CSV table of C-alpha atoms and ligand atoms in Angstrom, one decimal:
chain,number,residue,atom,x,y,z
F,21,MET,CA,61.9,25.0,4.3
F,22,SER,CA,59.1,22.8,5.6
F,23,GLY,CA,61.0,21.7,8.7
F,24,PHE,CA,60.0,18.1,8.0
F,25,PRO,CA,63.2,16.0,7.8
F,26,HIS,CA,61.8,12.7,6.4
F,27,ARG,CA,61.6,11.5,2.8
F,28,HIS,CA,58.5,9.3,3.4
F,29,LEU,CA,55.7,9.1,5.9
F,30,LEU,CA,55.6,5.4,6.9
F,31,GLY,CA,54.4,5.7,10.5
F,32,THR,CA,54.4,7.9,13.6
F,33,GLN,CA,56.8,5.7,15.6
F,34,THR,CA,59.7,7.4,14.0
F,35,LEU,CA,58.3,11.0,14.3
F,36,SER,CA,59.5,13.4,16.9
F,37,ALA,CA,57.3,15.9,18.7
F,38,SER,CA,58.8,18.5,16.5
F,39,ASP,CA,57.9,16.6,13.3
F,40,LEU,CA,54.4,16.0,14.5
F,41,THR,CA,53.9,19.7,15.5
F,42,THR,CA,55.2,20.8,12.1
F,43,LEU,CA,52.5,18.7,10.4
F,44,LEU,CA,49.8,19.7,12.8
F,45,ASP,CA,50.6,23.4,12.5
F,46,LEU,CA,50.7,23.2,8.7
F,47,GLY,CA,47.4,21.3,8.7
F,48,GLU,CA,45.9,24.1,10.7
F,49,ARG,CA,46.9,26.6,8.0
F,50,PHE,CA,45.5,24.4,5.2
F,51,LEU,CA,42.1,24.1,6.9
F,52,GLU,CA,41.1,27.5,5.8
F,53,ILE,CA,41.2,26.5,2.1
F,54,ALA,CA,38.1,24.4,2.5
F,55,GLU,CA,36.2,27.5,3.5
F,56,ARG,CA,37.0,29.4,0.3
F,57,PRO,CA,34.6,29.7,-2.7
F,58,ILE,CA,37.4,28.3,-4.9
F,59,LYS,CA,39.0,25.5,-2.8
F,60,LYS,CA,42.3,25.3,-4.6
F,61,VAL,CA,45.9,26.7,-4.3
F,62,PRO,CA,48.6,26.2,-6.9
F,63,THR,CA,51.2,24.9,-4.4
F,64,LEU,CA,51.7,21.4,-6.0
F,65,ARG,CA,50.9,22.3,-9.6
F,66,GLY,CA,52.7,19.9,-11.9
F,67,LYS,CA,53.1,17.2,-9.2
F,68,THR,CA,51.5,13.8,-9.5
F,69,VAL,CA,50.1,11.8,-6.6
F,70,ILE,CA,49.0,8.2,-7.1
F,71,ASN,CA,46.6,6.7,-4.6
F,72,LEU,CA,47.2,3.0,-4.6
F,73,PHE,CA,44.5,1.5,-2.5
F,74,LEU,CA,44.6,-2.3,-2.4
F,75,GLU,CA,42.1,-2.5,0.6
F,76,PRO,CA,38.7,-0.8,0.9
F,77,SER,CA,38.6,2.8,2.1
F,78,THR,CA,36.0,5.6,2.1
F,79,ARG,CA,37.6,8.4,4.2
F,80,THR,CA,41.3,8.0,3.6
F,81,ARG,CA,41.2,7.5,-0.2
F,82,THR,CA,38.8,10.4,-0.8
F,83,SER,CA,40.6,12.6,1.6
F,84,PHE,CA,44.0,12.1,-0.1
F,85,GLU,CA,42.4,12.7,-3.5
F,86,ILE,CA,40.7,15.9,-2.3
F,87,ALA,CA,44.0,17.0,-0.6
F,88,ALA,CA,46.0,16.5,-3.7
F,89,LYS,CA,43.4,18.3,-5.9
F,90,ARG,CA,43.2,21.3,-3.5
F,91,LEU,CA,46.9,21.7,-3.8
F,92,SER,CA,46.6,21.5,-7.7
F,93,ALA,CA,48.5,18.2,-7.9
F,94,ASP,CA,47.3,15.6,-10.4
F,95,ALA,CA,45.7,12.8,-8.5
F,96,VAL,CA,45.4,9.3,-9.9
F,97,ASN,CA,43.4,6.6,-8.1
F,98,ILE,CA,44.0,2.9,-8.3
F,99,SER,CA,41.9,0.4,-6.4
F,100,GLY,CA,42.6,-3.3,-5.9
F,101,ALA,CA,39.7,-4.5,-8.0
F,102,ALA,CA,40.8,-2.3,-10.9
F,103,SER,CA,44.5,-3.1,-10.8
F,104,SER,CA,46.5,-5.9,-12.3
F,105,THR,CA,47.1,-7.3,-8.8
F,106,VAL,CA,43.9,-9.3,-9.5
F,107,LYS,CA,45.8,-10.9,-12.3
F,108,GLY,CA,48.5,-12.0,-10.0
F,109,GLU,CA,51.0,-9.0,-10.3
F,110,THR,CA,52.9,-8.5,-7.1
F,111,LEU,CA,52.6,-5.3,-5.1
F,112,LEU,CA,56.3,-4.5,-5.8
F,113,ASP,CA,55.9,-5.0,-9.6
F,114,THR,CA,52.7,-2.9,-9.5
F,115,ALA,CA,54.5,-0.1,-7.6
F,116,ARG,CA,57.6,-0.3,-9.9
F,117,ASN,CA,55.5,0.1,-13.0
F,118,LEU,CA,53.7,3.0,-11.5
F,119,ASP,CA,57.0,4.5,-10.4
F,120,ALA,CA,58.2,4.3,-14.0
F,121,MET,CA,55.5,6.9,-14.8
F,122,SER,CA,57.3,9.4,-12.5
F,123,PRO,CA,54.8,10.2,-9.8
F,124,ASP,CA,56.0,12.4,-7.0
F,125,VAL,CA,54.1,10.6,-4.2
F,126,VAL,CA,52.6,7.2,-4.0
F,127,VAL,CA,50.0,6.8,-1.2
F,128,VAL,CA,49.5,3.1,-0.4
F,129,ARG,CA,47.0,1.1,1.6
F,130,HIS,CA,47.6,-2.6,1.8
F,131,ALA,CA,46.6,-5.5,4.1
F,132,GLN,CA,50.2,-6.5,4.8
F,133,ALA,CA,52.1,-4.8,7.5
F,134,GLY,CA,55.3,-3.4,6.1
F,135,ALA,CA,53.9,-2.8,2.6
F,136,ALA,CA,54.6,0.9,2.6
F,137,GLU,CA,58.1,0.5,3.9
F,138,LEU,CA,58.8,-2.1,1.2
F,139,LEU,CA,57.8,0.3,-1.5
F,140,ALA,CA,59.7,3.2,0.1
F,141,SER,CA,62.9,1.1,-0.2
F,142,ARG,CA,62.3,0.1,-3.8
F,143,ILE,CA,60.8,3.1,-5.7
F,144,ARG,CA,61.9,6.7,-6.4
F,145,ALA,CA,58.6,8.4,-5.4
F,146,ARG,CA,57.9,9.5,-1.9
F,147,VAL,CA,55.7,7.0,-0.1
F,148,VAL,CA,52.8,7.7,2.3
F,149,ASN,CA,51.4,4.8,4.4
F,150,ALA,CA,47.6,5.0,4.3
F,151,GLY,CA,47.3,1.9,6.4
F,152,ASP,CA,49.3,-1.3,6.3
F,153,GLY,CA,47.7,-4.3,8.0
F,154,ALA,CA,47.6,-3.9,11.8
F,155,HIS,CA,50.9,-1.9,11.7
F,156,GLU,CA,50.4,1.9,11.2
F,157,HIS,CA,48.0,4.5,9.9
F,158,PRO,CA,49.9,7.7,10.4
F,159,THR,CA,47.6,10.3,8.8
F,160,GLN,CA,44.8,9.0,10.9
F,161,ALA,CA,46.8,9.7,14.0
F,162,LEU,CA,47.7,13.1,12.7
F,163,LEU,CA,44.1,14.1,12.1
F,164,ASP,CA,43.1,12.7,15.5
F,165,CYS,CA,45.8,14.7,17.2
F,166,SER,CA,44.8,17.8,15.3
F,167,THR,CA,41.1,17.3,16.4
F,168,ILE,CA,42.2,16.8,20.0
F,169,ARG,CA,44.4,19.8,20.0
F,170,LYS,CA,41.7,21.9,18.5
F,171,HIS,CA,39.0,20.9,21.1
F,172,LYS,CA,41.3,20.7,24.1
F,173,GLY,CA,43.8,23.5,23.3
F,174,ARG,CA,46.7,21.2,23.8
F,175,ILE,CA,47.8,17.5,23.9
F,176,GLU,CA,50.5,17.6,26.6
F,177,GLY,CA,49.1,16.4,29.9
F,178,LEU,CA,45.8,15.0,28.6
F,179,LYS,CA,44.5,11.6,29.5
F,180,VAL,CA,43.4,9.6,26.5
F,181,ALA,CA,41.6,6.2,26.5
F,182,ILE,CA,41.8,4.0,23.4
F,183,CYS,CA,39.1,1.3,23.6
F,184,GLY,CA,38.4,-1.8,21.6
F,185,ASP,CA,40.3,-4.1,19.3
F,186,VAL,CA,43.7,-2.7,20.0
F,187,ALA,CA,45.5,-5.8,18.8
F,188,HIS,CA,44.3,-5.4,15.2
F,189,SER,CA,44.3,-1.7,15.1
F,190,ARG,CA,46.8,0.3,13.1
F,191,VAL,CA,44.9,3.4,14.3
F,192,ALA,CA,45.6,2.6,17.9
F,193,ARG,CA,49.3,2.0,17.3
F,194,SER,CA,49.9,5.2,15.4
F,195,ASN,CA,47.9,7.2,17.9
F,196,ILE,CA,49.8,5.7,20.9
F,197,PHE,CA,53.1,6.7,19.3
F,198,ALA,CA,51.9,10.2,18.3
F,199,LEU,CA,50.0,11.0,21.5
F,200,ARG,CA,52.8,9.9,23.8
F,201,ALA,CA,55.4,11.8,21.7
F,202,LEU,CA,53.2,14.9,22.2
F,203,GLY,CA,53.0,14.4,26.0
F,204,ALA,CA,49.6,12.7,26.5
F,205,SER,CA,49.2,9.7,28.8
F,206,VAL,CA,47.4,6.9,27.1
F,207,ARG,CA,45.3,4.1,28.4
F,208,VAL,CA,44.1,1.1,26.3
F,209,ALA,CA,41.2,-1.1,27.1
F,210,GLY,CA,39.8,-4.2,25.5
F,211,PRO,CA,39.0,-7.8,26.0
F,212,ARG,CA,42.2,-9.9,26.6
F,213,THR,CA,41.8,-11.4,23.2
F,214,MET,CA,41.9,-7.9,21.6
F,215,LEU,CA,45.0,-6.6,23.4
F,216,PRO,CA,48.4,-7.4,21.9
F,217,ALA,CA,50.9,-9.3,24.1
F,218,GLY,CA,53.3,-6.9,25.7
F,219,VAL,CA,51.2,-3.8,24.9
F,220,GLU,CA,52.6,-2.3,28.1
F,221,SER,CA,55.9,-1.9,26.4
F,222,LEU,CA,54.4,0.9,24.3
F,223,GLY,CA,54.2,3.0,27.5
F,224,VAL,CA,50.4,2.7,27.9
F,225,GLU,CA,48.2,1.8,30.9
F,226,VAL,CA,46.3,-1.4,30.2
F,227,HIS,CA,42.8,-2.2,31.3
F,228,HIS,CA,40.6,-5.2,30.6
F,229,ARG,CA,37.4,-3.4,31.3
F,230,ILE,CA,36.3,-0.1,29.7
F,231,GLU,CA,35.0,1.6,33.0
F,232,PRO,CA,38.4,2.1,34.7
F,233,ALA,CA,40.0,3.1,31.4
F,234,VAL,CA,37.5,6.0,30.7
F,235,ALA,CA,37.3,7.2,34.3
F,236,GLY,CA,38.6,10.8,34.4
F,237,VAL,CA,39.9,11.0,30.9
F,238,ASP,CA,39.8,14.0,28.6
F,239,VAL,CA,39.5,12.0,25.4
F,240,VAL,CA,37.7,8.7,24.6
F,241,MET,CA,38.8,7.1,21.3
F,242,MET,CA,36.7,4.1,20.3
F,243,LEU,CA,38.0,1.7,17.8
F,244,ARG,CA,36.1,-0.1,15.1
F,245,ILE,CA,35.2,-3.7,15.9
F,246,GLN,CA,36.2,-5.7,12.9
F,247,LYS,CA,33.1,-7.8,12.6
F,248,GLU,CA,35.0,-10.1,10.2
F,249,ARG,CA,37.1,-11.2,13.2
F,250,MET,CA,34.1,-12.4,15.3
F,251,GLY,CA,34.5,-15.8,13.8
F,252,GLU,CA,38.1,-16.0,15.1
F,253,GLY,CA,36.8,-16.5,18.7
F,254,LEU,CA,38.0,-13.1,19.9
F,255,PHE,CA,34.5,-12.3,21.3
F,256,PRO,CA,31.3,-14.3,21.2
F,257,ASN,CA,29.2,-11.8,19.1
F,258,THR,CA,28.6,-8.1,18.6
F,259,ARG,CA,25.7,-8.0,21.2
F,260,GLU,CA,28.0,-9.3,23.9
F,261,TYR,CA,30.7,-6.9,22.8
F,262,ALA,CA,28.3,-3.9,23.0
F,263,ARG,CA,27.2,-5.0,26.5
F,264,TYR,CA,30.7,-5.3,27.9
F,265,PHE,CA,32.8,-2.9,25.9
F,266,GLY,CA,30.5,-0.5,24.0
F,267,LEU,CA,30.5,3.2,24.8
F,268,ASN,CA,27.2,4.1,26.3
F,269,GLN,CA,26.0,7.1,28.3
F,270,GLN,CA,26.8,5.5,31.7
F,271,ARG,CA,30.3,4.7,30.7
F,272,LEU,CA,30.9,8.1,29.1
F,273,ALA,CA,29.7,9.7,32.3
F,274,LEU,CA,32.8,8.3,34.0
F,275,ALA,CA,35.0,10.5,31.8
F,276,LYS,CA,35.6,14.2,32.5
F,277,ALA,CA,32.4,16.3,32.0
F,278,ASP,CA,34.0,17.9,29.0
F,279,ALA,CA,35.6,14.8,27.5
F,280,ILE,CA,35.3,14.4,23.8
F,281,VAL,CA,34.7,11.2,21.8
F,282,LEU,CA,36.6,10.2,18.7
F,283,HIS,CA,36.1,7.3,16.3
F,284,PRO,CA,38.2,6.8,13.1
F,285,GLY,CA,35.3,5.2,11.2
F,286,PRO,CA,33.8,3.2,9.7
F,287,MET,CA,31.5,3.0,12.8
F,288,ASN,CA,29.5,0.0,13.9
F,289,ARG,CA,26.6,1.9,15.5
F,290,GLY,CA,25.2,0.1,18.5
F,291,VAL,CA,28.3,-2.1,18.8
F,292,GLU,CA,31.4,-0.1,19.9
F,293,ILE,CA,29.4,3.1,20.2
F,294,GLU,CA,25.8,4.0,21.0
F,295,PRO,CA,24.2,6.1,18.1
F,296,ALA,CA,23.2,8.8,20.6
F,297,ILE,CA,26.8,9.3,21.5
F,298,ALA,CA,28.1,9.1,17.9
F,299,ASP,CA,25.6,11.9,17.0
F,300,GLY,CA,25.8,13.7,20.3
F,301,PRO,CA,27.5,16.9,21.4
F,302,ARG,CA,30.6,15.2,22.7
F,303,ALA,CA,31.4,13.4,19.5
F,304,VAL,CA,34.0,15.1,17.2
F,305,ILE,CA,33.9,12.4,14.6
F,306,LEU,CA,33.0,14.5,11.5
F,307,ASP,CA,35.5,17.2,12.6
F,308,GLN,CA,38.1,14.4,12.4
F,309,VAL,CA,37.1,13.8,8.8
F,310,THR,CA,37.3,17.5,7.9
F,311,ARG,CA,40.7,17.9,9.5
F,312,GLY,CA,41.9,14.8,7.7
F,313,VAL,CA,41.9,16.6,4.3
F,314,ALA,CA,44.0,19.5,5.8
F,315,LEU,CA,46.5,17.1,7.4
F,316,ARG,CA,46.9,15.1,4.2
F,317,MET,CA,47.5,18.4,2.4
F,318,ALA,CA,50.2,19.1,4.9
F,319,VAL,CA,51.8,15.7,4.4
F,320,LEU,CA,51.7,16.0,0.6
F,321,TYR,CA,53.1,19.5,0.8
F,322,VAL,CA,56.1,18.5,2.9
F,323,LEU,CA,56.9,15.4,0.8
F,324,ALA,CA,56.2,16.7,-2.7
F,325,GLY,CA,57.0,20.3,-2.1
F,326,GLY,CA,60.7,19.5,-2.6
F,327,GLU,CA,61.6,20.8,0.8
F,328,ALA,CA,62.1,17.5,2.7
F,329,GLN,CA,65.8,17.2,3.6
F,330,GLU,CA,66.4,13.5,3.9
P,410,LIG,N1,39.6,5.8,9.2
P,410,LIG,C1,39.8,5.1,8.0
P,410,LIG,O1,40.9,4.7,7.6
P,410,LIG,O2,38.7,5.0,7.2
P,410,LIG,P1,38.7,4.3,5.8
P,410,LIG,O3,39.0,2.9,5.9
P,410,LIG,O4,37.3,4.6,5.2
P,410,LIG,O5,39.7,5.0,4.9
């Protein structure tokens, strides 16, 4: 038995500490496969995984494809531009047509919050949410928690600061749920225009300046500034953003001396994070990416391995 009692992975909000730990532990075991000369195991031979990405992605799409292939599943990739959605087909019709080809798992990224949940309620395949609007990005949170646990030895009791455009960040939401479930205390920081109303109700400490948020923390997680949103009046321009909210050496010096720095990517160097920090010894950003493949292998394994109970 995998010990994972869910049919789909739609978010971290509904995952218990035990569910999260099951996936983190399994991901730890799958990491080793990347070090082998032949990076493949037969675990999901004969299974089919469709990656339906209707929004751009470098890390998540590639990572799911590699994860599926390392488990010997057949991976099929569909991007927005190459799908019949450009001809006006609805997401649901697209998904139902794909489902008629009997995939075991559909991994979906879509600009609309709730897209993955909609598919999960209407198709037979297991569904993984690879990012739905500003709602959730559960596998990002899993790989972030895995990276933190590796570097800090634990998650319980850690202080984590999540800084930037929290309001539009599915990464922030999924991490808040997962980190709190695992016993971390979470602070968020951003300009008032980039913090969602009522964010306190998620159980986080809220700051409108980055300095008090990072003071004394074990982990600093910087979020991508969505440059496309600058026109919406959330912040005057990227230069101002870097000046008031960018992670620089002076601000990082306020965190614990052994604090680590995460970023989900894609990064805006010189905006939310100084290049010297992104490439420096405290950054664990590429480790996040490496762990992403192993965590996605864990997710595909518990959903397509036929062992989920629900
Ligand atoms: N972190 C993340 O989701 O990156 P991509 O958009 O490249 O998948």
